[in-house]
Amino acid sequence: MINSNIITLIYIISSVLFILGMKRLNSPKTARSGNLISSLAMFIAILVTILDNSTLKISWIIIGLIIGSSIGISMAKLVKMTAMPQMVALFNGFGGLASALVSSQEFTRIFNIGNHTIYSVSTIIISIIVGTITFTGSIIAFLKLQELITTNPILIPLRNILNLFLLLITISIGILILITGNHLLIYYLIALGLIVGILIVIPIGGADMPVVIALLNSYSGIAAAFAGFALNNTILIICGSLVGASGLILTNIMTKAMNRSMLNVITGGFGQQNININKDISKHSKPFKSIDTESTSILLKYSENIIIVPGYGLAVAQAQHSIKDLSDILESKGCNIKYAIHPVAGRMPGHMNVLLAEANIPYDQLYDLEQINDQFITADVVIVIGANDVTNPEARNNRNSPIYGMPILNVDKAKNIIVLKRSMSTGFSGIDNELFYQEKTSMLFGDAKKSLEAINKELKLD
Amino acid sequence: MESLLILLMIFILSLFLGYELITKVPPTLHTPLMSGSNAISGIVIIGAIVILKNGDGRIMEIISLIALILSTINVIGGFLVTDRMLRMFKKNNTEK
């Protein structure tokens, strides 16, 4: 049994450690220690909560911790870096569901002892709604990213009206619980939250997933914060809102990078019309230049400044290590190598950086859009691997283009451009890429990994 | 009612604090940031422990236990996978 003031004091210490931990994420050098500090903060908070108010039901708690830890440890150890987005989605979902469950139990408890107030009930209702939406929304996102269900948007007729209708019903039930005090209505609320979560994410296409994961990340924090209101627990509120804010910032960055509004992402269906356009594209007859691996290696040999633009196609082709080998060889020949990473290059914010870091590419060679865009003009060669829409000059030049206004990498300013690609097919947006038809652009067709390995071989020969 | 206002103040100030802390994180670290903050949102584990202690009745105990398991997965898995990623960044740096 610990005095409740001491508990609060320890929660304060733990909150400070969380904040310090997050602050250290500002630089790759201190980030790891920051994460350790956050986990220490979590450990202290858990320990003091277990010891609080005697060691009641300690065996239940230990069982829960052991089961949860073993599942968590094995998931964290086994997951592939390419599968990181779906795992984060799954974890978000678990967190959201846990918040909803905790709030629902607090709800039952205060009704049993007849101690419910408008304040406690309304915060519980919010926590349950946000938590359940986070749960099913994340599960759908997971299924899409894992490609267990189609990554194309699934469009339900009148979905926006339906969603609005369901949301209104959900809010009405919430108000009804407040007015009538009929606590059995909470089950309808839970069911509705679960359905709304599915309906919100199901019309969103694979390309928009980075936005969705960031948003769900924010929701899981908000759900925890409101569970904190319900339980009168400050550390839940502090941590929940820190995460809520962080998720919102990332959501904002992602929507900007895709030139979309949040509303536009939520109402869904962006990727839909593209499927039809995709088929016609092969018929186009604009001339383009293609190049073989031998000429590519000769070109690279005589270049000084080289910028590599990786897209998710690089990860799909498992070519991260081949590109690392290429940059090692070129660096040993005195070339200056930089990587230009568009915010939506991977399947979640910063995903491409992690995939390149896994291949041992030093992070100080990784540049983001603003840092590198002025440097393309001095680049002798730009190698584009598995990236498409984010290099399309139409976003800058063509007012009628659907991607007009999207921030792009100014690859077209470079002296020479080599594009590694399987075919002339379009990217997610379904639009033809002007870049591919430029005088100074050469297309190197084939599997990115094989092409890179062939180039490496040629370069090693001399 | 007074305590609600204090909690509301904590909530709003933390949102601003979160905003200030996170805007400075470079894009390179956005994925570890997400998985790390994801682990922090597993703080609801505290709520699960509290509710498990206060609850009575088998159904409540079982539901609270599920909440505890889910949030433990969230916390442990989140921190470990973040560490795994950040180790890769760190390793690259020392090689240089």
Coordinates of C-alpha atoms in Angstrom, one line a residue:
Chain A
M1 CA 0.0 0.0 0.0
I2 CA 1.5 3.3 -1.1
N3 CA 0.2 6.7 -0.2
S4 CA -1.8 8.3 -3.1
N5 CA 0.4 11.4 -3.0
I6 CA 3.4 9.3 -3.6
I7 CA 1.6 7.6 -6.6
T8 CA 0.8 11.0 -8.1
L9 CA 4.4 12.1 -7.5
I10 CA 5.7 9.1 -9.3
Y11 CA 3.3 9.7 -12.2
I12 CA 4.7 13.2 -12.5
I13 CA 8.2 11.8 -12.7
S14 CA 7.1 9.3 -15.3
S15 CA 5.4 12.0 -17.3
V16 CA 8.6 14.1 -17.3
L17 CA 10.5 11.0 -18.5
F18 CA 8.0 10.5 -21.3
I19 CA 8.5 14.1 -22.5
L20 CA 12.3 13.9 -22.3
G21 CA 12.1 10.6 -24.2
M22 CA 10.0 12.1 -27.0
K23 CA 12.3 15.1 -27.1
R24 CA 15.3 12.9 -27.8
L25 CA 13.6 11.6 -31.0
N26 CA 14.7 14.9 -32.6
S27 CA 17.9 13.4 -33.8
P28 CA 19.0 9.9 -35.0
K29 CA 21.9 10.2 -32.5
T30 CA 19.8 10.5 -29.4
A31 CA 16.6 8.7 -30.6
R32 CA 17.5 5.3 -29.2
S33 CA 18.2 6.6 -25.7
G34 CA 14.9 8.6 -26.0
N35 CA 13.0 5.4 -26.6
L36 CA 14.7 3.7 -23.7
I37 CA 13.8 6.6 -21.4
S38 CA 10.1 6.4 -22.6
S39 CA 10.1 2.7 -21.8
L40 CA 11.6 3.3 -18.4
A41 CA 8.9 5.9 -17.8
M42 CA 6.3 3.3 -18.8
F43 CA 7.9 0.7 -16.5
I44 CA 7.8 3.0 -13.5
A45 CA 4.2 3.9 -14.1
I46 CA 3.2 0.3 -14.4
L47 CA 5.1 -0.8 -11.3
V48 CA 3.6 1.9 -9.1
T49 CA 0.1 1.2 -10.4
I50 CA 0.5 -2.5 -9.5
L51 CA 1.7 -1.7 -6.0
D52 CA -1.0 0.9 -5.5
N53 CA -3.8 -0.1 -3.1
S54 CA -2.2 -3.4 -2.1
T55 CA -1.3 -6.2 -4.4
L56 CA -4.9 -7.0 -5.2
K57 CA -5.4 -9.6 -8.0
I58 CA -1.7 -9.7 -8.5
S59 CA -1.9 -13.1 -10.2
W60 CA -4.4 -11.8 -12.8
I61 CA -2.1 -8.9 -13.5
I62 CA 1.0 -11.1 -13.8
I63 CA -0.8 -13.5 -16.2
G64 CA -1.9 -10.6 -18.4
L65 CA 1.6 -9.1 -18.5
I66 CA 3.2 -12.4 -19.3
I67 CA 0.8 -13.3 -22.1
G68 CA 0.9 -9.7 -23.6
S69 CA 4.7 -9.5 -23.3
S70 CA 5.3 -12.8 -25.0
I71 CA 3.0 -11.9 -27.9
G72 CA 4.5 -8.4 -28.1
I73 CA 8.1 -9.6 -28.0
S74 CA 7.6 -12.2 -30.7
M75 CA 5.8 -9.8 -33.0
A76 CA 8.5 -7.2 -32.6
K77 CA 11.3 -9.7 -33.3
L78 CA 9.7 -11.4 -36.2
V79 CA 8.3 -8.5 -38.2
K80 CA 10.0 -7.6 -41.5
M81 CA 10.8 -3.9 -41.9
T82 CA 8.7 -3.8 -45.1
A83 CA 5.7 -5.0 -43.0
M84 CA 6.2 -2.3 -40.4
P85 CA 3.1 -0.3 -41.5
Q86 CA 0.7 -3.1 -40.9
M87 CA 2.2 -4.0 -37.6
V88 CA 1.9 -0.4 -36.4
A89 CA -1.7 -0.5 -37.6
L90 CA -2.3 -3.6 -35.6
F91 CA -0.8 -2.2 -32.5
N92 CA -2.9 1.0 -32.9
G93 CA -5.9 -1.2 -33.1
F94 CA -5.0 -3.1 -29.9
G95 CA -4.4 0.1 -28.1
G96 CA -7.8 1.5 -29.2
L97 CA -9.6 -1.6 -28.2
A98 CA -7.9 -1.7 -24.8
S99 CA -9.1 1.9 -24.2
A100 CA -12.6 1.1 -25.2
L101 CA -12.7 -2.0 -23.0
V102 CA -11.2 -0.1 -20.0
S103 CA -13.8 2.6 -20.4
S104 CA -16.7 0.2 -20.8
Q105 CA -15.7 -1.5 -17.6
E106 CA -15.4 1.8 -15.8
F107 CA -18.9 2.5 -17.2
T108 CA -20.4 -0.7 -15.7
R109 CA -18.6 -0.1 -12.4
I110 CA -19.9 3.4 -11.8
F111 CA -23.4 2.4 -12.8
N112 CA -23.3 -0.6 -10.4
I113 CA -22.3 1.7 -7.5
G114 CA -24.7 4.4 -8.7
N115 CA -21.9 7.0 -9.0
H116 CA -22.3 8.3 -12.5
T117 CA -22.1 11.9 -13.4
I118 CA -22.6 13.6 -16.7
Y119 CA -18.9 14.3 -16.8
S120 CA -17.8 10.7 -16.3
V121 CA -20.4 9.2 -18.6
S122 CA -19.6 11.7 -21.5
T123 CA -15.9 11.1 -21.3
I124 CA -16.5 7.3 -21.2
I125 CA -18.7 7.6 -24.3
I126 CA -16.1 9.5 -26.2
S127 CA -13.4 7.0 -25.3
I128 CA -15.5 4.1 -26.3
I129 CA -16.5 5.6 -29.7
V130 CA -12.9 6.7 -30.6
G131 CA -11.5 3.4 -29.2
T132 CA -13.8 1.1 -31.2
I133 CA -13.4 3.2 -34.4
T134 CA -9.6 2.9 -34.0
F135 CA -9.9 -0.8 -33.5
T136 CA -11.9 -1.9 -36.5
G137 CA -10.3 0.9 -38.7
S138 CA -6.9 -0.4 -37.8
I139 CA -7.8 -4.0 -38.5
I140 CA -9.1 -3.0 -42.0
A141 CA -5.9 -1.0 -42.6
F142 CA -3.9 -4.1 -41.5
L143 CA -5.8 -6.4 -43.8
K144 CA -5.3 -4.0 -46.7
L145 CA -1.6 -3.5 -46.1
Q146 CA -1.1 -7.2 -45.6
E147 CA -3.0 -7.6 -48.9
L148 CA -5.5 -10.0 -47.2
I149 CA -8.2 -7.9 -48.8
T150 CA -8.0 -5.8 -51.9
T151 CA -6.0 -2.7 -51.6
N152 CA -8.3 -0.9 -54.1
P153 CA -10.9 1.3 -52.5
I154 CA -14.1 -0.7 -51.7
L155 CA -16.9 1.8 -52.5
I156 CA -20.3 1.3 -50.8
P157 CA -23.1 3.3 -52.5
L158 CA -24.0 6.5 -50.7
R159 CA -21.2 5.8 -48.2
N160 CA -20.8 9.4 -47.2
I161 CA -24.5 9.8 -46.4
L162 CA -24.4 6.4 -44.6
N163 CA -21.4 7.4 -42.6
L164 CA -22.9 10.7 -41.6
F165 CA -26.1 9.0 -40.6
L166 CA -24.3 6.4 -38.5
L167 CA -22.2 9.1 -36.8
L168 CA -25.4 11.0 -36.0
I169 CA -27.0 7.9 -34.5
T170 CA -23.9 7.2 -32.5
I171 CA -23.9 10.7 -31.0
S172 CA -27.7 10.5 -30.4
I173 CA -27.2 7.2 -28.5
G174 CA -24.5 8.9 -26.5
I175 CA -26.8 11.7 -25.6
L176 CA -29.7 9.3 -24.8
I177 CA -27.5 7.4 -22.3
L178 CA -26.7 10.7 -20.7
I179 CA -30.4 11.7 -20.4
T180 CA -32.1 8.4 -19.6
G181 CA -29.3 6.8 -17.7
N182 CA -30.1 3.5 -19.5
H183 CA -26.6 2.0 -19.4
L184 CA -27.6 -1.0 -21.5
L185 CA -27.5 1.3 -24.5
I186 CA -23.7 1.3 -24.3
Y187 CA -23.7 -2.0 -26.2
Y188 CA -25.4 -0.3 -29.2
L189 CA -22.7 2.4 -28.9
I190 CA -19.9 -0.2 -29.0
A191 CA -21.5 -2.0 -32.0
L192 CA -21.9 1.2 -33.9
G193 CA -18.4 2.4 -33.2
L194 CA -17.1 -0.9 -34.6
I195 CA -19.1 -0.6 -37.8
V196 CA -18.2 3.0 -38.3
G197 CA -14.5 2.1 -38.0
I198 CA -14.9 -0.4 -40.8
L199 CA -16.8 1.9 -43.1
I200 CA -14.4 4.8 -42.7
V201 CA -11.3 2.8 -43.8
I202 CA -12.7 0.4 -46.3
P203 CA -13.1 3.0 -49.1
I204 CA -9.6 4.2 -48.8
G205 CA -7.1 3.0 -51.4
G206 CA -3.7 1.5 -50.7
A207 CA -1.8 4.6 -51.7
D208 CA -3.6 6.6 -49.0
M209 CA -2.6 4.2 -46.2
P210 CA 0.2 6.4 -44.8
V211 CA -2.4 9.1 -44.0
V212 CA -4.8 6.5 -42.5
I213 CA -2.1 5.0 -40.2
A214 CA -1.0 8.4 -39.0
L215 CA -4.6 9.3 -38.3
L216 CA -5.4 6.0 -36.4
N217 CA -2.2 6.6 -34.4
S218 CA -3.7 9.9 -33.3
Y219 CA -7.0 8.3 -32.5
S220 CA -5.4 5.6 -30.3
G221 CA -3.9 8.4 -28.3
I222 CA -7.1 10.4 -28.0
A223 CA -9.0 7.2 -26.9
A224 CA -6.4 6.7 -24.1
A225 CA -6.6 10.3 -23.1
F226 CA -10.4 10.1 -22.7
A227 CA -10.1 6.8 -20.8
G228 CA -7.8 8.9 -18.5
F229 CA -10.6 11.5 -18.0
A230 CA -13.0 8.6 -17.2
L231 CA -10.6 7.2 -14.6
N232 CA -9.4 10.5 -13.3
N233 CA -5.9 9.5 -14.2
T234 CA -3.6 12.3 -15.3
I235 CA -0.8 10.2 -16.8
L236 CA -3.3 8.6 -19.2
I237 CA -4.4 12.1 -20.3
I238 CA -0.8 13.4 -20.7
C239 CA 0.5 10.5 -22.7
G240 CA -2.7 10.1 -24.7
S241 CA -2.7 13.7 -25.8
L242 CA 1.0 13.7 -26.6
V243 CA 0.4 10.8 -29.0
G244 CA -2.8 12.4 -30.3
A245 CA -0.9 15.5 -31.2
S246 CA 1.9 13.6 -32.8
G247 CA -0.4 11.6 -35.0
L248 CA -2.2 14.7 -36.1
I249 CA 1.0 16.3 -37.2
L250 CA 2.1 13.3 -39.2
T251 CA -1.4 13.1 -40.8
N252 CA -1.0 16.7 -41.8
I253 CA 2.5 16.2 -43.2
M254 CA 1.2 13.2 -45.2
T255 CA -1.9 14.9 -46.7
K256 CA 0.3 17.9 -47.7
A257 CA 2.8 15.6 -49.4
M258 CA 0.0 14.0 -51.3
N259 CA -1.7 17.2 -52.2
R260 CA -5.0 16.0 -50.6
S261 CA -7.2 17.4 -48.0
M262 CA -8.1 15.3 -45.0
L263 CA -11.8 15.3 -46.0
N264 CA -10.7 14.1 -49.5
V265 CA -8.9 11.2 -48.0
I266 CA -11.7 10.2 -45.7
T267 CA -14.4 10.4 -48.3
G268 CA -12.2 8.0 -50.2
G269 CA -12.2 6.6 -53.7
F270 CA -9.1 8.3 -55.0
G271 CA -7.4 5.3 -56.6
Q272 CA -10.6 4.0 -58.1
Q273 CA -10.8 5.4 -61.6
N274 CA -7.1 4.7 -62.2
I275 CA -7.6 1.0 -62.8
N276 CA -9.3 1.7 -66.1
I277 CA -6.8 4.3 -67.2
N278 CA -4.0 1.8 -66.4
K279 CA -5.0 -0.5 -69.2
D280 CA -5.0 2.2 -71.9
I281 CA -1.6 3.5 -71.0
S282 CA 0.2 0.7 -72.7
K283 CA -1.2 1.9 -76.1
H284 CA 0.4 5.3 -76.0
S285 CA 2.9 5.9 -78.7
K286 CA 5.1 8.8 -77.4
P287 CA 8.8 8.1 -78.0
F288 CA 11.1 7.3 -75.2
K289 CA 14.7 6.2 -74.9
S290 CA 15.7 3.0 -73.3
I291 CA 19.2 2.1 -72.0
D292 CA 21.0 -1.2 -71.1
T293 CA 23.0 -1.9 -67.9
E294 CA 26.3 -1.6 -69.7
S295 CA 25.6 2.0 -71.0
T296 CA 24.3 2.9 -67.5
S297 CA 27.4 1.8 -65.8
I298 CA 29.5 3.8 -68.3
L299 CA 27.4 6.9 -67.7
L300 CA 27.7 6.4 -63.9
K301 CA 31.5 6.0 -64.1
Y302 CA 31.9 9.4 -65.6
S303 CA 29.5 11.1 -63.2
E304 CA 30.4 13.0 -60.1
N305 CA 27.2 14.0 -58.4
I306 CA 24.6 11.2 -58.3
I307 CA 21.2 11.4 -56.6
I308 CA 19.2 8.2 -56.1
V309 CA 15.4 8.5 -55.8
P310 CA 14.0 5.3 -54.2
G311 CA 10.3 4.5 -54.2
Y312 CA 8.3 1.7 -52.7
G313 CA 9.1 -0.4 -55.9
L314 CA 12.6 -0.6 -54.6
A315 CA 11.4 -2.4 -51.5
V316 CA 9.0 -4.6 -53.5
A317 CA 12.0 -5.7 -55.6
Q318 CA 14.1 -6.3 -52.4
A319 CA 16.8 -4.2 -54.0
Q320 CA 17.9 -2.2 -50.9
H321 CA 21.1 -4.1 -50.5
S322 CA 21.9 -3.9 -54.3
I323 CA 21.5 -0.1 -54.2
K324 CA 23.8 0.0 -51.1
D325 CA 26.4 -2.0 -53.1
L326 CA 26.1 0.4 -56.0
S327 CA 26.6 3.4 -53.8
D328 CA 29.6 1.8 -52.2
I329 CA 31.3 1.1 -55.5
L330 CA 30.5 4.6 -56.8
E331 CA 31.7 6.2 -53.7
S332 CA 35.0 4.3 -53.9
K333 CA 35.3 5.8 -57.4
G334 CA 35.0 9.2 -55.9
C335 CA 31.3 9.9 -56.6
N336 CA 29.1 11.9 -54.4
I337 CA 26.0 10.0 -53.5
K338 CA 22.8 11.3 -52.1
Y339 CA 19.3 9.8 -51.6
A340 CA 16.2 11.9 -52.2
I341 CA 13.3 10.7 -50.2
H342 CA 9.8 11.9 -50.9
P343 CA 7.5 11.9 -47.8
V344 CA 5.2 9.3 -49.3
A345 CA 8.0 7.1 -50.7
G346 CA 7.0 4.2 -48.4
R347 CA 3.8 2.8 -46.9
M348 CA 4.0 5.0 -43.8
P349 CA 5.7 8.3 -42.8
G350 CA 9.5 7.7 -42.9
H351 CA 9.2 4.1 -44.0
M352 CA 11.7 4.4 -46.8
N353 CA 14.3 5.8 -44.4
V354 CA 13.9 2.7 -42.3
L355 CA 14.2 0.3 -45.2
L356 CA 17.4 2.1 -46.4
A357 CA 18.8 2.1 -42.8
E358 CA 18.2 -1.6 -42.7
A359 CA 20.5 -1.9 -45.7
N360 CA 23.2 0.0 -43.8
I361 CA 22.9 3.2 -45.8
P362 CA 24.1 6.0 -43.5
Y363 CA 21.3 8.4 -42.6
D364 CA 23.3 11.5 -43.4
Q365 CA 23.0 10.5 -47.1
L366 CA 19.2 10.6 -46.8
Y367 CA 17.7 13.9 -47.8
D368 CA 14.1 15.0 -47.7
L369 CA 12.2 16.9 -50.3
E370 CA 13.1 20.4 -49.1
Q371 CA 16.7 19.7 -48.5
I372 CA 17.4 18.2 -51.9
N373 CA 15.1 19.8 -54.4
D374 CA 17.6 22.6 -55.2
Q375 CA 20.4 20.2 -55.7
F376 CA 18.9 18.2 -58.7
I377 CA 20.1 21.0 -61.0
T378 CA 23.8 20.1 -60.2
A379 CA 23.3 16.4 -60.3
D380 CA 25.0 14.6 -63.2
V381 CA 22.8 11.6 -63.0
V382 CA 19.6 10.8 -61.1
I383 CA 18.7 7.2 -60.7
V384 CA 14.9 6.7 -60.1
I385 CA 14.1 3.3 -58.7
G386 CA 10.5 2.2 -58.3
A387 CA 9.2 5.8 -57.9
N388 CA 6.8 7.4 -60.3
D389 CA 4.2 10.0 -59.4
V390 CA 6.5 11.8 -57.0
T391 CA 8.8 12.6 -59.9
N392 CA 6.1 13.8 -62.4
P393 CA 6.8 17.4 -63.5
E394 CA 3.1 17.7 -64.4
A395 CA 2.5 18.3 -60.7
R396 CA 4.4 21.6 -61.3
N397 CA 3.5 22.5 -64.9
N398 CA 0.1 21.2 -65.9
R399 CA -2.8 22.9 -64.2
N400 CA -5.2 20.3 -65.5
S401 CA -3.4 17.4 -64.1
P402 CA -5.0 15.6 -61.1
I403 CA -1.8 15.7 -59.3
Y404 CA -1.2 19.4 -59.9
G405 CA 0.2 21.1 -56.8
M406 CA 1.6 18.0 -55.2
P407 CA 5.1 18.5 -54.0
I408 CA 7.4 16.6 -56.2
L409 CA 11.1 15.9 -56.4
N410 CA 12.6 18.0 -59.2
V411 CA 14.2 15.1 -60.9
D412 CA 13.7 16.6 -64.3
K413 CA 16.2 19.4 -63.6
A414 CA 19.1 17.0 -63.6
K415 CA 21.5 16.5 -66.5
N416 CA 20.8 12.8 -67.0
I417 CA 18.0 10.7 -65.6
I418 CA 17.9 6.9 -65.5
V419 CA 14.6 5.3 -64.6
L420 CA 14.6 1.7 -63.4
K421 CA 11.2 0.3 -64.1
R422 CA 9.4 -2.9 -65.2
S423 CA 7.4 -1.3 -67.9
M424 CA 5.9 2.1 -68.9
S425 CA 2.9 1.5 -66.6
T426 CA 1.6 4.4 -64.5
G427 CA 1.9 4.9 -60.7
F428 CA -0.9 5.0 -58.2
S429 CA -2.5 8.2 -59.7
G430 CA -2.9 6.5 -63.0
I431 CA -1.3 9.4 -64.9
D432 CA 1.4 9.1 -67.5
N433 CA 4.7 10.5 -66.2
E434 CA 6.1 13.3 -68.5
L435 CA 9.6 12.7 -67.1
F436 CA 9.9 9.4 -68.9
Y437 CA 9.6 11.0 -72.3
Q438 CA 12.2 13.7 -71.8
E439 CA 15.2 13.9 -74.0
K440 CA 17.6 13.3 -71.1
T441 CA 15.7 10.5 -69.6
S442 CA 16.6 6.9 -70.3
M443 CA 14.5 3.9 -69.3
L444 CA 16.2 0.9 -67.9
F445 CA 13.6 -1.8 -68.0
G446 CA 13.6 -5.0 -65.9
D447 CA 13.6 -6.1 -62.3
A448 CA 15.3 -3.4 -60.3
K449 CA 17.4 -5.9 -58.3
K450 CA 18.7 -7.7 -61.3
S451 CA 19.4 -4.5 -63.2
L452 CA 21.4 -3.1 -60.2
E453 CA 23.4 -6.3 -59.8
A454 CA 24.3 -6.2 -63.5
I455 CA 25.4 -2.6 -63.2
N456 CA 27.5 -3.4 -60.1
K457 CA 29.2 -6.2 -62.0
E458 CA 30.1 -4.0 -64.9
L459 CA 31.4 -1.3 -62.6
K460 CA 33.5 -3.8 -60.7
L461 CA 35.2 -5.1 -63.9
D462 CA 37.3 -2.0 -64.4
Chain B
M1 CA -16.3 20.0 -11.6
E2 CA -13.1 21.7 -10.6
S3 CA -11.1 18.6 -11.2
L4 CA -12.6 18.3 -14.7
L5 CA -11.3 21.7 -15.5
I6 CA -7.8 20.8 -14.2
L7 CA -7.8 17.6 -16.3
L8 CA -9.0 19.6 -19.3
M9 CA -6.1 22.0 -18.8
I10 CA -3.6 19.2 -18.6
F11 CA -5.1 17.7 -21.8
I12 CA -4.9 20.9 -23.8
L13 CA -1.4 21.8 -22.6
S14 CA -0.2 18.3 -23.4
L15 CA -1.6 18.6 -26.9
F16 CA 0.4 21.8 -27.4
L17 CA 3.5 20.2 -25.8
G18 CA 3.1 17.2 -28.1
Y19 CA 2.9 19.5 -31.1
E20 CA 6.1 21.3 -30.1
L21 CA 8.0 18.1 -29.4
I22 CA 7.0 16.4 -32.6
T23 CA 7.3 19.1 -35.2
K24 CA 11.1 19.0 -34.6
V25 CA 11.4 15.3 -35.4
P26 CA 13.1 14.9 -38.8
P27 CA 11.3 12.9 -41.5
T28 CA 14.0 10.3 -41.3
L29 CA 12.7 9.3 -37.9
H30 CA 8.9 9.4 -38.7
T31 CA 8.4 5.7 -38.7
P32 CA 10.2 5.1 -35.3
L33 CA 8.3 8.1 -34.0
M34 CA 5.1 6.5 -34.9
S35 CA 5.9 3.1 -33.5
G36 CA 7.4 4.8 -30.4
S37 CA 4.4 7.0 -29.8
N38 CA 2.2 4.1 -30.5
A39 CA 3.9 2.3 -27.6
I40 CA 3.3 5.3 -25.4
S41 CA -0.4 5.3 -26.2
G42 CA -0.3 1.8 -24.7
I43 CA -0.3 3.8 -21.4
V44 CA -3.9 2.7 -21.2
I45 CA -2.3 -0.4 -19.6
I46 CA -2.4 1.7 -16.4
G47 CA -6.1 2.0 -16.8
A48 CA -6.4 -1.8 -17.5
I49 CA -4.5 -2.5 -14.2
V50 CA -6.7 -0.1 -12.2
I51 CA -9.9 -1.5 -13.6
L52 CA -8.8 -5.0 -13.0
K53 CA -8.1 -4.2 -9.4
N54 CA -11.4 -2.3 -8.8
G55 CA -13.6 -4.7 -10.8
D56 CA -15.7 -7.4 -9.3
G57 CA -17.4 -10.3 -11.1
R58 CA -15.9 -12.8 -13.5
I59 CA -17.0 -11.1 -16.7
M60 CA -15.4 -7.8 -15.6
E61 CA -12.2 -9.6 -14.6
I62 CA -12.0 -11.3 -18.0
I63 CA -12.7 -8.2 -20.0
S64 CA -10.1 -6.2 -18.0
L65 CA -7.6 -9.0 -18.5
I66 CA -8.2 -8.8 -22.3
A67 CA -7.6 -5.1 -22.1
L68 CA -4.4 -5.7 -20.1
I69 CA -3.1 -8.2 -22.6
L70 CA -3.9 -6.0 -25.6
S71 CA -2.2 -3.0 -24.0
T72 CA 0.8 -5.0 -23.0
I73 CA 1.3 -6.2 -26.5
N74 CA 1.0 -2.6 -27.6
V75 CA 3.6 -1.3 -25.1
I76 CA 6.2 -4.1 -25.2
G77 CA 5.9 -4.7 -29.0
G78 CA 6.0 -1.0 -29.7
F79 CA 9.0 -0.2 -27.6
L80 CA 11.0 -3.2 -28.9
V81 CA 10.3 -2.7 -32.5
T82 CA 11.2 1.0 -32.2
D83 CA 14.5 0.0 -30.6
R84 CA 15.1 -2.4 -33.4
M85 CA 14.7 0.3 -35.9
L86 CA 16.7 3.0 -34.1
R87 CA 19.5 0.5 -33.6
M88 CA 19.9 0.4 -37.4
F89 CA 20.2 4.2 -37.6
K90 CA 22.7 4.2 -34.8
K91 CA 24.8 1.4 -36.3
N92 CA 25.0 3.3 -39.6
N93 CA 26.2 6.3 -37.8
T94 CA 29.1 4.7 -35.9
E95 CA 30.3 3.0 -39.1
K96 CA 30.8 6.4 -40.7

